[in-house]
Coordinates of C-alpha atoms in Angstrom, one line a residue:
Chain A
M1212 CA 18.3 6.4 -5.9
A1213 CA 18.6 5.3 -2.4
A1214 CA 22.4 4.7 -1.3
P1215 CA 23.5 1.1 -0.9
F1216 CA 23.0 -0.8 2.3
D1217 CA 23.7 -4.4 4.0
T1218 CA 20.5 -6.4 3.9
P1219 CA 20.1 -7.5 7.6
V1220 CA 21.2 -11.0 8.6
L1221 CA 17.9 -12.9 10.0
G1222 CA 17.8 -14.2 13.5
D1223 CA 16.1 -16.9 15.0
V1224 CA 12.1 -16.2 15.1
T1225 CA 11.9 -18.1 18.8
E1226 CA 14.6 -16.4 20.4
R1227 CA 14.1 -12.5 19.2
G1228 CA 15.9 -10.2 21.7
I1229 CA 16.1 -6.4 21.7
P1230 CA 18.8 -5.5 19.4
A1231 CA 22.0 -3.6 20.4
L1232 CA 21.1 -0.1 20.0
K1233 CA 22.6 1.9 17.1
A1234 CA 21.7 5.7 17.8
G1235 CA 21.0 7.5 14.7
A1236 CA 21.3 4.6 12.5
M1237 CA 18.4 5.8 10.4
A1238 CA 18.7 9.7 11.1
G1239 CA 19.2 10.3 7.3
S1240 CA 16.1 8.4 6.1
K1241 CA 13.2 10.5 5.0
P1242 CA 10.9 10.6 1.9
Y1243 CA 10.8 13.2 -0.5
V1244 CA 9.0 16.2 0.3
A1245 CA 6.0 17.0 -1.7
A1246 CA 6.4 19.9 -4.1
A1247 CA 4.0 23.0 -4.2
A1248 CA 2.4 21.1 -7.5
H1249 CA 1.5 18.3 -5.0
Q1250 CA 0.5 19.8 -2.1
E1251 CA -1.6 22.8 -3.3
P1252 CA -4.5 20.7 -5.1
L1253 CA -5.0 19.4 -1.6
G1254 CA -5.4 22.8 -0.1
F1255 CA -2.1 22.8 1.7
P1256 CA 0.6 25.4 1.5
G1257 CA 3.2 24.9 -1.4
V1258 CA 6.0 25.4 1.1
L1259 CA 7.1 26.1 4.5
E1260 CA 6.0 29.8 4.8
D1261 CA 7.2 32.6 7.4
G1262 CA 5.5 32.0 10.7
W1263 CA 4.9 28.1 10.1
E1264 CA 6.5 27.2 13.6
K1265 CA 3.3 29.1 15.2
K1266 CA 1.1 27.7 12.9
A1267 CA 2.2 24.0 13.7
I1268 CA 1.4 24.7 17.5
G1269 CA -2.0 26.2 16.3
H1270 CA -2.7 23.1 14.4
M1271 CA -1.5 21.0 17.1
G1272 CA -3.9 22.7 19.6
E1273 CA -7.1 22.2 17.1
L1274 CA -6.1 18.6 17.0
L1275 CA -6.0 18.0 21.0
G1276 CA -9.3 19.6 21.2
K1277 CA -10.8 17.6 18.3
Y1278 CA -9.1 14.2 19.5
R1279 CA -9.3 13.5 23.1
S1280 CA -7.5 10.2 22.4
L1281 CA -4.5 12.3 21.3
Q1282 CA -4.5 14.4 24.4
V1283 CA -5.0 11.3 26.6
F1284 CA -2.1 9.9 24.7
M1285 CA 0.5 12.9 25.4
D1286 CA -0.5 12.7 29.3
I1287 CA -0.6 9.3 30.2
C1288 CA 2.4 7.6 28.9
V1289 CA 4.4 6.3 32.2
K1290 CA 7.5 5.3 30.3
C1291 CA 7.3 1.4 31.2
G1292 CA 9.0 0.4 28.2
A1293 CA 6.4 -2.3 27.1
C1294 CA 6.4 -1.1 23.5
T1295 CA 10.2 -0.8 23.0
D1296 CA 11.0 -4.0 21.3
K1297 CA 7.4 -4.1 19.5
C1298 CA 8.2 -2.0 16.3
H1299 CA 9.3 -3.7 13.3
F1300 CA 11.2 -0.5 12.4
F1301 CA 13.3 -0.6 15.6
L1302 CA 13.7 -4.4 15.4
G1303 CA 15.0 -4.1 11.9
T1304 CA 17.1 -0.6 12.4
S1305 CA 18.4 -0.8 16.0
D1306 CA 17.7 2.9 15.9
P1307 CA 16.3 3.9 19.3
K1308 CA 14.2 6.9 17.6
N1309 CA 12.3 4.0 16.3
M1310 CA 11.0 2.7 19.4
P1311 CA 7.2 3.5 19.8
V1312 CA 7.9 5.5 22.9
A1313 CA 10.6 7.6 21.5
R1314 CA 8.6 8.3 18.4
A1315 CA 5.5 9.5 20.3
D1316 CA 8.0 11.7 22.5
L1317 CA 9.2 13.6 19.5
F1318 CA 5.4 14.7 19.5
R1319 CA 4.9 14.9 23.1
S1320 CA 8.0 16.8 23.6
V1321 CA 6.5 19.9 21.7
Y1322 CA 3.2 19.7 23.1
R1323 CA 4.8 19.7 26.7
R1324 CA 6.6 22.9 25.8
Y1325 CA 3.5 24.7 24.3
F1326 CA 0.7 23.1 26.3
T1327 CA 1.7 22.2 29.6
A1328 CA 2.5 24.8 32.7
A1329 CA 5.7 23.0 33.3
G1330 CA 6.9 23.0 29.9
K1331 CA 6.1 26.6 29.5
L1332 CA 8.1 27.7 32.8
A1333 CA 11.2 25.2 32.7
P1334 CA 11.3 23.3 29.4
G1335 CA 14.9 21.9 30.4
L1336 CA 13.4 20.1 33.3
V1337 CA 10.6 18.4 31.6
G1338 CA 12.1 17.6 28.3
A1339 CA 10.1 20.1 26.7
R1340 CA 11.4 21.1 22.9
E1341 CA 10.8 24.2 20.7
M1342 CA 9.3 23.6 17.4
N1343 CA 11.8 24.7 15.0
K1344 CA 13.2 23.5 11.8
E1345 CA 15.5 21.0 13.4
T1346 CA 12.4 19.5 15.3
L1347 CA 10.6 19.6 12.3
D1348 CA 13.5 17.7 10.4
E1349 CA 13.4 15.0 13.1
W1350 CA 9.5 14.7 12.8
F1351 CA 9.7 14.4 9.1
N1352 CA 12.3 11.7 9.1
Y1353 CA 10.7 9.8 12.1
F1354 CA 7.2 10.2 11.4
H1355 CA 8.0 8.6 8.0
Q1356 CA 9.6 5.5 9.6
C1357 CA 6.1 4.4 11.3
S1358 CA 3.7 2.5 9.1
Q1359 CA 0.9 3.3 11.5
C1360 CA 0.4 -0.5 11.6
R1361 CA -0.4 -0.2 15.6
R1362 CA 1.6 -3.3 17.1
C1363 CA 2.8 -1.5 19.4
S1364 CA -0.6 -0.3 20.8
V1365 CA -1.7 -3.9 21.5
F1366 CA 1.2 -4.1 24.0
C1367 CA 0.9 -0.7 25.7
P1368 CA -1.1 -1.1 29.1
Y1369 CA -2.6 2.2 28.3
G1370 CA -3.4 1.8 24.8
I1371 CA -1.6 4.3 23.6
D1372 CA -1.6 4.2 19.6
T1373 CA 1.1 5.6 18.1
A1374 CA -0.2 5.4 14.5
E1375 CA -2.6 8.2 15.7
I1376 CA 0.1 10.4 16.8
S1377 CA 1.7 9.6 13.7
M1378 CA -1.3 10.7 11.6
A1379 CA -1.5 13.8 13.6
A1380 CA 2.3 15.1 13.3
R1381 CA 1.6 14.3 9.5
D1382 CA -1.3 16.5 9.3
I1383 CA 0.5 19.1 11.0
M1384 CA 3.4 19.0 8.6
D1385 CA 0.8 19.0 5.9
A1386 CA -1.0 22.1 7.1
I1387 CA 2.4 24.0 7.2
G1388 CA 3.7 23.2 3.9
Q1389 CA 5.9 20.2 4.4
G1390 CA 3.9 17.3 2.9
Q1391 CA 5.4 13.8 2.0
K1392 CA 5.6 13.7 -1.9
Y1393 CA 4.4 9.9 -2.4
C1394 CA 1.1 10.4 -0.4
N1395 CA 0.1 13.8 -1.8
E1396 CA 0.9 13.0 -5.3
I1397 CA -1.3 9.8 -5.1
I1398 CA -4.1 11.6 -3.5
G1399 CA -4.2 14.4 -6.2
K1400 CA -4.5 11.5 -8.7
V1401 CA -7.5 10.2 -6.9
H1402 CA -9.1 13.6 -7.1
R1403 CA -8.1 14.4 -10.8
I1404 CA -8.1 10.8 -12.2
G1405 CA -10.0 8.5 -10.0
N1406 CA -7.2 6.3 -8.8
N1407 CA -3.8 6.1 -6.9
L1408 CA -2.4 4.8 -10.3
G1409 CA -3.6 7.9 -12.4
L1410 CA -5.3 5.0 -14.6
P1411 CA -8.1 6.9 -17.0
P1412 CA -11.0 5.1 -17.6
P1413 CA -10.3 4.3 -21.3
A1414 CA -6.8 2.7 -19.9
L1415 CA -8.9 0.9 -17.4
L1416 CA -11.5 -0.4 -19.8
D1417 CA -8.7 -1.7 -22.1
T1418 CA -7.3 -3.5 -19.1
L1419 CA -10.3 -5.2 -18.3
E1420 CA -11.0 -6.5 -21.6
G1421 CA -7.7 -8.1 -21.8
L1422 CA -8.3 -9.7 -18.7
E1423 CA -11.5 -11.1 -20.1
E1424 CA -9.9 -12.4 -22.8
D1425 CA -7.1 -14.0 -20.5
M1426 CA -9.5 -15.7 -18.4
E1427 CA -11.5 -17.2 -21.5
A1428 CA -8.3 -18.3 -23.1
D1429 CA -7.4 -20.1 -19.7
T1430 CA -10.7 -21.3 -18.6
G1431 CA -13.0 -21.8 -21.8
V1432 CA -15.3 -19.8 -19.8
A1433 CA -16.6 -16.3 -20.5
V1434 CA -15.9 -14.9 -17.1
K1435 CA -16.8 -10.9 -17.3
M1436 CA -15.1 -7.8 -15.7
P1437 CA -18.2 -5.5 -15.8
I1438 CA -17.6 -2.0 -15.4
D1439 CA -20.1 1.1 -15.0
V1440 CA -22.9 -1.5 -15.0
H1441 CA -26.2 0.2 -14.1
G1442 CA -28.6 -2.0 -11.7
A1443 CA -25.8 -4.4 -10.9
E1444 CA -26.1 -6.1 -7.6
V1445 CA -22.8 -5.5 -6.1
L1446 CA -20.5 -2.5 -6.6
L1447 CA -17.0 -4.0 -6.0
V1448 CA -14.4 -1.4 -4.8
T1449 CA -10.6 -2.5 -5.2
P1450 CA -7.2 -1.1 -5.1
S1451 CA -6.2 0.1 -8.4
A1452 CA -3.0 -2.0 -8.1
D1453 CA -5.5 -4.9 -8.5
F1454 CA -5.7 -3.5 -12.2
F1455 CA -2.2 -3.0 -12.8
A1456 CA 0.4 -5.2 -10.9
E1457 CA 1.2 -8.5 -10.0
P1458 CA 0.4 -10.4 -7.9
H1459 CA -2.9 -8.2 -7.2
V1460 CA -4.4 -8.8 -10.8
L1461 CA -4.4 -12.2 -10.0
G1462 CA -6.6 -11.6 -7.0
L1463 CA -8.8 -9.6 -9.1
I1464 CA -9.5 -12.6 -11.6
G1465 CA -10.1 -14.5 -8.4
Y1466 CA -13.1 -12.3 -7.5
A1467 CA -14.5 -12.3 -11.3
K1468 CA -14.5 -16.0 -11.2
V1469 CA -16.1 -16.1 -7.5
F1470 CA -18.8 -13.7 -8.9
H1471 CA -19.2 -15.6 -12.2
A1472 CA -19.7 -19.1 -10.2
A1473 CA -21.9 -17.6 -7.6
G1474 CA -24.2 -16.1 -10.5
T1475 CA -24.1 -12.6 -8.6
S1476 CA -24.2 -9.4 -10.8
W1477 CA -21.5 -7.3 -10.1
T1478 CA -19.8 -4.3 -11.5
L1479 CA -16.7 -1.9 -10.7
S1480 CA -16.8 1.8 -11.3
T1481 CA -14.7 4.1 -13.2
K1482 CA -15.5 6.7 -10.7
A1483 CA -14.8 4.6 -7.6
S1484 CA -12.0 2.8 -9.4
E1485 CA -9.7 2.9 -6.2
A1486 CA -10.6 1.4 -2.6
G1487 CA -7.3 2.8 -0.9
N1488 CA -7.4 6.0 0.8
F1489 CA -4.5 7.6 1.6
G1490 CA -6.1 10.7 3.5
M1491 CA -5.9 8.2 6.6
F1492 CA -2.1 8.0 6.2
I1493 CA -1.6 11.6 6.4
G1494 CA -4.3 12.0 9.3
N1495 CA -6.4 14.6 7.3
Y1496 CA -9.9 13.9 7.9
E1497 CA -11.1 15.9 5.3
Q1498 CA -9.4 14.2 2.5
M1499 CA -10.4 10.9 4.1
R1500 CA -13.9 12.2 3.7
K1501 CA -13.6 13.4 0.1
I1502 CA -12.0 10.3 -1.3
S1503 CA -14.9 8.2 0.5
L1504 CA -17.7 10.2 -0.7
R1505 CA -16.5 9.1 -4.7
I1506 CA -17.7 5.7 -3.2
R1507 CA -21.1 6.7 -2.1
E1508 CA -21.4 8.8 -5.4
A1509 CA -20.7 5.8 -7.6
A1510 CA -23.1 3.3 -5.5
L1511 CA -25.9 5.8 -6.0
E1512 CA -25.1 6.3 -9.7
L1513 CA -25.0 2.8 -10.3
G1514 CA -28.3 1.9 -8.1
V1515 CA -26.5 -1.0 -6.3
K1516 CA -27.6 -2.9 -3.6
R1517 CA -24.3 -3.9 -1.9
I1518 CA -20.4 -2.7 -1.6
I1519 CA -17.9 -5.4 -1.5
F1520 CA -14.1 -4.3 -0.9
G1521 CA -11.3 -6.0 -2.5
E1522 CA -8.2 -7.2 -0.8
C1523 CA -6.6 -3.9 0.6
G1524 CA -5.6 -3.4 4.1
H1525 CA -6.1 0.2 5.0
A1526 CA -8.9 0.6 2.5
W1527 CA -10.7 -2.0 4.7
R1528 CA -9.9 -0.2 7.9
V1529 CA -11.5 3.0 6.5
A1530 CA -14.5 1.0 5.1
Y1531 CA -15.3 -1.2 8.1
S1532 CA -14.3 1.4 10.9
F1533 CA -15.2 4.7 9.3
L1534 CA -17.5 4.7 6.3
N1535 CA -20.5 5.2 7.9
T1536 CA -19.3 8.4 9.5
L1537 CA -17.5 9.5 6.4
A1538 CA -19.7 8.8 3.8
G1539 CA -23.3 7.3 5.4
P1540 CA -25.8 6.8 6.0
W1541 CA -26.0 3.9 3.5
D1542 CA -29.9 3.2 4.1
F1543 CA -30.2 2.9 0.2
L1544 CA -28.6 -0.4 0.3
D1545 CA -29.9 -3.7 1.0
P1546 CA -29.8 -3.9 4.6
R1547 CA -29.9 -7.8 4.8
Y1548 CA -26.1 -7.4 4.1
P1549 CA -23.4 -5.7 5.9
V1550 CA -22.2 -2.5 4.8
P1551 CA -19.6 -2.8 3.3
Q1552 CA -18.7 -6.5 3.0
H1553 CA -15.1 -7.7 2.5
I1554 CA -14.5 -10.0 -0.5
L1555 CA -13.1 -12.7 1.6
E1556 CA -16.4 -12.7 3.6
F1557 CA -18.4 -12.9 0.6
T1558 CA -16.3 -15.8 -0.6
N1559 CA -15.9 -17.6 2.5
D1560 CA -19.6 -17.4 3.0
L1561 CA -20.1 -18.9 -0.5
I1562 CA -17.7 -21.9 0.2
S1563 CA -19.5 -22.5 3.6
R1564 CA -22.6 -23.1 2.0
K1565 CA -21.2 -24.7 -1.1
G1566 CA -22.6 -21.9 -3.3
I1567 CA -19.2 -22.7 -5.1
K1568 CA -17.0 -25.6 -5.4
L1569 CA -13.0 -25.6 -4.8
D1570 CA -10.8 -28.1 -6.2
K1571 CA -7.4 -27.8 -4.1
S1572 CA -5.6 -29.8 -7.0
G1573 CA -5.5 -26.4 -8.9
N1574 CA -3.0 -25.4 -6.3
D1575 CA -1.0 -28.6 -6.2
G1576 CA 2.5 -28.6 -4.8
M1577 CA 1.8 -25.4 -2.8
V1578 CA 2.6 -25.0 1.0
L1579 CA 0.8 -21.7 2.1
T1580 CA 1.1 -19.4 5.1
V1581 CA -0.5 -16.2 5.5
H1582 CA 0.7 -12.7 6.1
D1583 CA -2.0 -11.2 8.4
S1584 CA -2.3 -7.3 7.3
C1585 CA -1.8 -4.7 9.9
N1586 CA -5.1 -2.8 9.0
V1587 CA -7.1 -5.7 8.6
A1588 CA -5.7 -7.4 12.0
R1589 CA -5.9 -4.6 14.1
G1590 CA -7.9 -2.0 12.3
A1591 CA -11.2 -3.7 11.3
R1592 CA -13.0 -6.8 11.6
M1593 CA -14.5 -9.2 9.3
G1594 CA -17.9 -11.1 9.4
D1595 CA -20.3 -11.4 12.5
K1596 CA -17.8 -12.9 15.0
P1597 CA -15.1 -11.9 16.8
G1598 CA -11.7 -12.5 15.3
G1599 CA -13.3 -13.2 12.0
Q1600 CA -10.6 -11.2 10.1
F1601 CA -8.0 -13.9 11.2
T1602 CA -10.4 -17.1 10.9
I1603 CA -12.0 -15.9 7.3
P1604 CA -8.9 -15.5 5.5
R1605 CA -7.4 -18.9 6.8
D1606 CA -10.6 -20.5 6.1
V1607 CA -10.6 -19.4 2.4
I1608 CA -7.0 -20.5 2.0
R1609 CA -7.3 -23.7 3.7
A1610 CA -10.1 -24.5 1.4
S1611 CA -8.1 -23.7 -1.6
V1612 CA -4.8 -25.2 -1.2
P1613 CA -3.4 -28.7 -0.2
K1614 CA -1.6 -27.7 3.0
F1615 CA -1.8 -24.2 5.1
V1616 CA 0.5 -23.4 8.5
D1617 CA 0.8 -20.5 10.2
M1618 CA 4.0 -18.6 11.2
H1619 CA 5.2 -18.1 14.7
P1620 CA 2.4 -17.0 17.0
D1621 CA 4.1 -13.9 17.9
T1622 CA 3.8 -12.4 14.4
I1623 CA 0.2 -13.3 13.5
C1624 CA -3.3 -12.5 13.7
D1625 CA -3.3 -9.4 16.2
K1626 CA 0.3 -9.3 16.9
T1627 CA 1.1 -9.3 12.9
F1628 CA 4.1 -7.5 11.8
C1629 CA 3.7 -5.0 9.5
C1630 CA 5.2 -5.8 5.9
G1631 CA 7.6 -2.9 5.9
G1632 CA 5.8 -1.0 3.5
G1633 CA 2.5 0.2 4.9
G1634 CA 1.3 3.7 6.1
G1635 CA 2.6 5.7 3.0
L1636 CA 6.1 4.2 2.8
L1637 CA 5.8 2.4 -0.1
T1638 CA 8.1 4.5 -2.1
D1639 CA 11.4 3.5 -3.8
E1640 CA 13.6 6.3 -1.7
L1641 CA 12.7 4.4 1.6
I1642 CA 14.0 0.9 0.4
E1643 CA 16.4 0.6 3.0
L1644 CA 14.0 1.1 5.9
R1645 CA 11.4 -1.2 4.0
V1646 CA 13.9 -3.8 3.9
K1647 CA 14.8 -3.8 7.5
G1648 CA 11.6 -3.2 8.5
S1649 CA 10.4 -6.5 7.1
V1650 CA 13.3 -8.3 9.1
P1651 CA 10.6 -9.9 11.5
R1652 CA 8.4 -10.9 9.0
M1653 CA 11.2 -12.3 6.9
E1654 CA 12.3 -14.0 10.1
A1655 CA 9.1 -16.1 10.7
L1656 CA 8.6 -16.7 6.9
K1657 CA 12.5 -18.4 7.1
A1658 CA 11.3 -20.6 9.8
V1659 CA 8.2 -22.2 8.3
V1660 CA 10.2 -22.4 5.0
E1661 CA 12.8 -24.3 6.9
Q1662 CA 10.4 -26.4 8.9
D1663 CA 7.2 -26.9 7.1
G1664 CA 8.3 -26.5 3.6
V1665 CA 6.3 -23.3 2.7
T1666 CA 6.5 -22.1 -0.6
H1667 CA 4.2 -19.2 -0.7
M1668 CA 2.8 -16.6 1.5
A1669 CA -0.6 -15.2 0.9
A1670 CA -1.2 -11.5 1.5
M1671 CA -4.8 -9.7 1.3
C1672 CA -3.2 -6.1 1.0
A1673 CA -2.2 -4.4 -2.1
I1674 CA 0.7 -2.8 -0.3
C1675 CA 1.7 -5.9 1.3
K1676 CA 1.9 -7.6 -2.2
A1677 CA 3.8 -4.8 -3.7
Q1678 CA 6.2 -4.3 -0.6
F1679 CA 6.9 -8.5 -0.6
T1680 CA 7.5 -8.5 -4.4
K1681 CA 10.2 -5.9 -4.1
I1682 CA 11.9 -7.1 -0.9
L1683 CA 11.7 -10.9 -1.0
P1684 CA 14.7 -11.2 -3.3
Y1685 CA 16.5 -9.6 -0.8
F1686 CA 16.3 -12.3 1.4
G1687 CA 16.8 -15.0 -1.3
H1688 CA 13.1 -15.9 -2.2
D1689 CA 11.5 -15.4 -5.5
R1690 CA 9.3 -12.5 -5.8
E1691 CA 6.7 -14.5 -7.1
M1692 CA 6.4 -16.4 -3.2
V1693 CA 3.7 -13.8 -2.2
V1694 CA 0.5 -14.6 -3.7
S1695 CA -3.2 -12.6 -3.5
V1696 CA -5.6 -15.0 -1.3
H1697 CA -8.0 -14.8 -4.2
Q1698 CA -5.4 -16.0 -6.3
L1699 CA -5.4 -19.3 -4.7
V1700 CA -9.2 -19.3 -5.2
S1701 CA -8.6 -18.6 -8.8
N1702 CA -6.5 -21.3 -9.2
A1703 CA -9.0 -23.8 -7.3
I1704 CA -12.4 -22.6 -8.2
V1705 CA -14.4 -25.1 -10.6
L1706 CA -16.4 -23.0 -13.1
G1707 CA -19.8 -24.2 -14.4
D1708 CA -18.8 -25.0 -18.0
N1709 CA -15.8 -26.7 -16.7
D1710 CA -17.5 -29.2 -14.2
Chain B
M1334 CA 18.2 16.6 -10.9
A1335 CA 18.7 17.2 -14.6
Y1336 CA 20.1 15.5 -17.7
T1337 CA 22.2 17.3 -20.4
S1338 CA 21.3 16.1 -23.9
N1339 CA 22.5 17.8 -27.1
G1340 CA 23.8 20.8 -25.0
A1341 CA 20.2 21.2 -23.6
T1342 CA 19.4 21.0 -20.0
I1343 CA 16.5 18.5 -19.2
E1344 CA 14.9 18.6 -16.1
A1345 CA 14.0 15.4 -14.1
D1346 CA 12.5 14.7 -10.4
E1347 CA 14.4 13.8 -7.6
E1348 CA 14.4 10.1 -9.1
G1349 CA 15.4 11.0 -12.7
Y1350 CA 11.8 10.8 -14.3
L1351 CA 11.4 13.6 -16.8
I1352 CA 9.4 16.6 -15.7
N1353 CA 8.2 17.4 -19.3
I1354 CA 7.9 13.9 -21.3
T1355 CA 8.0 15.9 -24.7
E1356 CA 11.8 16.5 -24.2
W1357 CA 12.6 12.6 -24.8
D1358 CA 14.5 11.4 -27.4
E1359 CA 16.3 8.3 -28.1
G1360 CA 20.1 9.5 -27.0
L1361 CA 18.3 10.7 -23.7
A1362 CA 17.1 7.0 -23.1
D1363 CA 20.4 5.7 -23.6
Q1364 CA 21.8 8.1 -21.3
I1365 CA 19.0 7.3 -18.5
A1366 CA 19.8 3.7 -19.2
K1367 CA 23.3 4.2 -18.4
D1368 CA 22.7 5.6 -15.2
E1369 CA 20.5 2.6 -14.4
G1370 CA 23.4 0.2 -15.2
I1371 CA 21.5 -1.1 -18.5
T1372 CA 23.1 -1.1 -22.0
M1373 CA 20.0 -0.6 -24.4
S1374 CA 19.7 -3.9 -26.4
P1375 CA 16.9 -4.1 -29.3
E1376 CA 14.9 -5.9 -26.9
H1377 CA 15.2 -2.9 -24.4
W1378 CA 13.9 -1.2 -27.1
E1379 CA 10.8 -3.3 -28.1
V1380 CA 10.1 -2.8 -24.6
V1381 CA 10.6 1.2 -24.2
N1382 CA 8.9 1.6 -27.7
F1383 CA 5.7 -0.2 -26.6
L1384 CA 5.6 1.8 -23.5
R1385 CA 5.5 5.2 -25.3
E1386 CA 3.1 3.7 -27.8
Y1387 CA 0.7 2.8 -25.2
Y1388 CA 1.3 6.0 -23.3
S1389 CA 0.7 8.0 -26.3
E1390 CA -3.0 6.3 -26.6
Y1391 CA -3.8 6.0 -22.9
Q1392 CA -1.8 8.6 -20.7
I1393 CA -0.4 5.9 -18.5
A1394 CA 1.8 3.2 -18.8
P1395 CA 0.5 -0.3 -19.3
A1396 CA -0.2 -2.9 -16.8
V1397 CA 2.3 -5.6 -16.5
R1398 CA -0.1 -8.0 -17.8
V1399 CA -0.8 -5.9 -20.7
L1400 CA 3.1 -5.4 -21.5
T1401 CA 4.0 -9.2 -20.8
K1402 CA 1.1 -9.9 -23.6
A1403 CA 2.5 -7.3 -26.0
I1404 CA 5.9 -8.4 -25.7
A1405 CA 5.1 -12.2 -26.4
K1406 CA 3.2 -11.1 -29.6
K1407 CA 6.2 -9.1 -30.7
M1408 CA 9.0 -11.4 -29.3
G1409 CA 7.6 -14.9 -28.8
P1410 CA 6.0 -16.3 -25.8
D1411 CA 9.0 -17.5 -24.3
K1412 CA 9.6 -13.7 -23.9
G1413 CA 6.1 -12.6 -22.5
N1414 CA 6.6 -13.0 -19.0
N1415 CA 7.6 -11.2 -15.8
K1416 CA 10.7 -13.0 -15.6
Y1417 CA 12.2 -11.8 -19.0
L1418 CA 11.2 -8.4 -18.5
Y1419 CA 12.8 -8.4 -14.9
E1420 CA 16.0 -9.8 -16.7
L1421 CA 16.0 -6.7 -19.0
F1422 CA 15.2 -4.5 -16.2
P1423 CA 16.1 -5.8 -13.0
Y1424 CA 14.6 -2.9 -10.7
G1425 CA 11.1 -3.9 -12.3
P1426 CA 9.8 -3.5 -15.8
G1427 CA 7.2 -1.0 -14.8
K1428 CA 9.5 1.4 -13.0
Q1429 CA 12.7 1.5 -14.5
A1430 CA 11.5 0.8 -18.2
C1431 CA 9.3 3.9 -17.8
K1432 CA 11.8 6.0 -16.5
I1433 CA 13.9 5.1 -19.7
A1434 CA 11.1 5.8 -21.8
G1435 CA 10.6 9.2 -20.5
L1436 CA 7.4 8.5 -18.9
P1437 CA 5.9 9.1 -15.4
K1438 CA 6.5 6.9 -12.7
P1439 CA 3.7 4.4 -12.0
T1440 CA 2.2 5.4 -8.4
G1441 CA 0.1 3.7 -5.9
C1442 CA 0.6 0.2 -4.3
V1443 CA 2.6 -0.9 -7.1

């Protein structure tokens, strides 16, 4: 259990300053190291073995050769300082090592020592650093205080992407036997059981049956949760948290009602019962590919025509930006539809051409705002227009609720702040980091609650939903203040027989 | 970490979840609950027993909604909700109740 800590006092979102530095404030924050039982099934060494230092540098060299971006990020930083106050973890913890430039320099200092002439000849003069246990420990702690949200890269005049540096660092640590328990245990479950939760098919079937009963009891309409249906038009790939947790499951119910109302045949899959792809968080291309290939196999086996992703932030980044490379070509799918599509895109399209009917009174009394998920906002797009990832979720929410307001412009769309739990940090031992990292979002939320009477915040990512459920009570809010976007659709949708 | 129960050492992971779930017994559950600041009442046992039954059938803890429905059936509709379960297990019915029931921690985005 994590040590007690003080919940930060929230400031004014319109007057956010650079916090007074507290050096070493988060030096002790780290996730659990993965045990051999969680490392070895992924092909990583179980523990640090003799000679790991050399192996780490060798792996760094490989990554620098493979990813030109990483090489450029190492050489191009001019220390302008534009990124320093853009990271939620720095703003929430005041630890200067959580400034993006400082985080990147953890990697860069080792790069300099082994890959530049100056660093080889006079390391002390150029801030070059040996790869040793002390360096590794600092890497482990601070590369697990980055949620790979990429907000800093929006403000970097050179476009340095700290997320990519964090991913590379984590990949190196896995390769030498110092992985992170949370991510690697979960990836193991995806390979062994099919999803992050470790929900075996019989449990999944039982859960879905229960949901069908609930929906029929609530609406009087037999809305289905089909699974492994051959020849269905749409394969829905959604985070396994949608089957398990609240408010996630209310979103899943929303998807089912939309498919029902639109008359679209759809199916879930026991094989691809997970949209999430933690291979990205650990920066491991092979894992990312293996996890993605399950979706291809499921789509082929079931003979579907389209693939739609449920509300999951990083899954959508992998799906939208990388899926074709990882698991394509998708020439067996219906070419009239984008591969893949987002459920919000699907629902929004139906709303705009009146394919489904919404009655806002289903959400009476609610005033909504929306939290843009980092990987949706900065790692992908949605629909066929630039900025669709911002307008589509808002259009769906507006169509479903009586009142919607946005939070402060510095905290939404491409400038959105991470929820504080992204990038493989949604684990209990990091709760202090998660609470502190949520401060910028909580400040912006507080402002709209006070000024506009906001009652609920919609999220479109399983991690954001779980993180907010956990941390909202620290700031005096009800945990049920966070809702799924499709939960709102679910409350508003008019099902045929109910008309 | 590890627990001591009836003179035997019972291995647990860093957070106190049992490594070998067959080593669980009711005395150990009381002890884990105490470490979590919980005194086991008949209501707590209803939840823990249901989790164990479900786990033995499905090899996973039930989804939150499955749990609330089962509790509503057993203890009355006023108790079949998240709020009541959080009153019993303030750190979250999923994780805290699983730990006391000797089951693995639910993982993922939950």
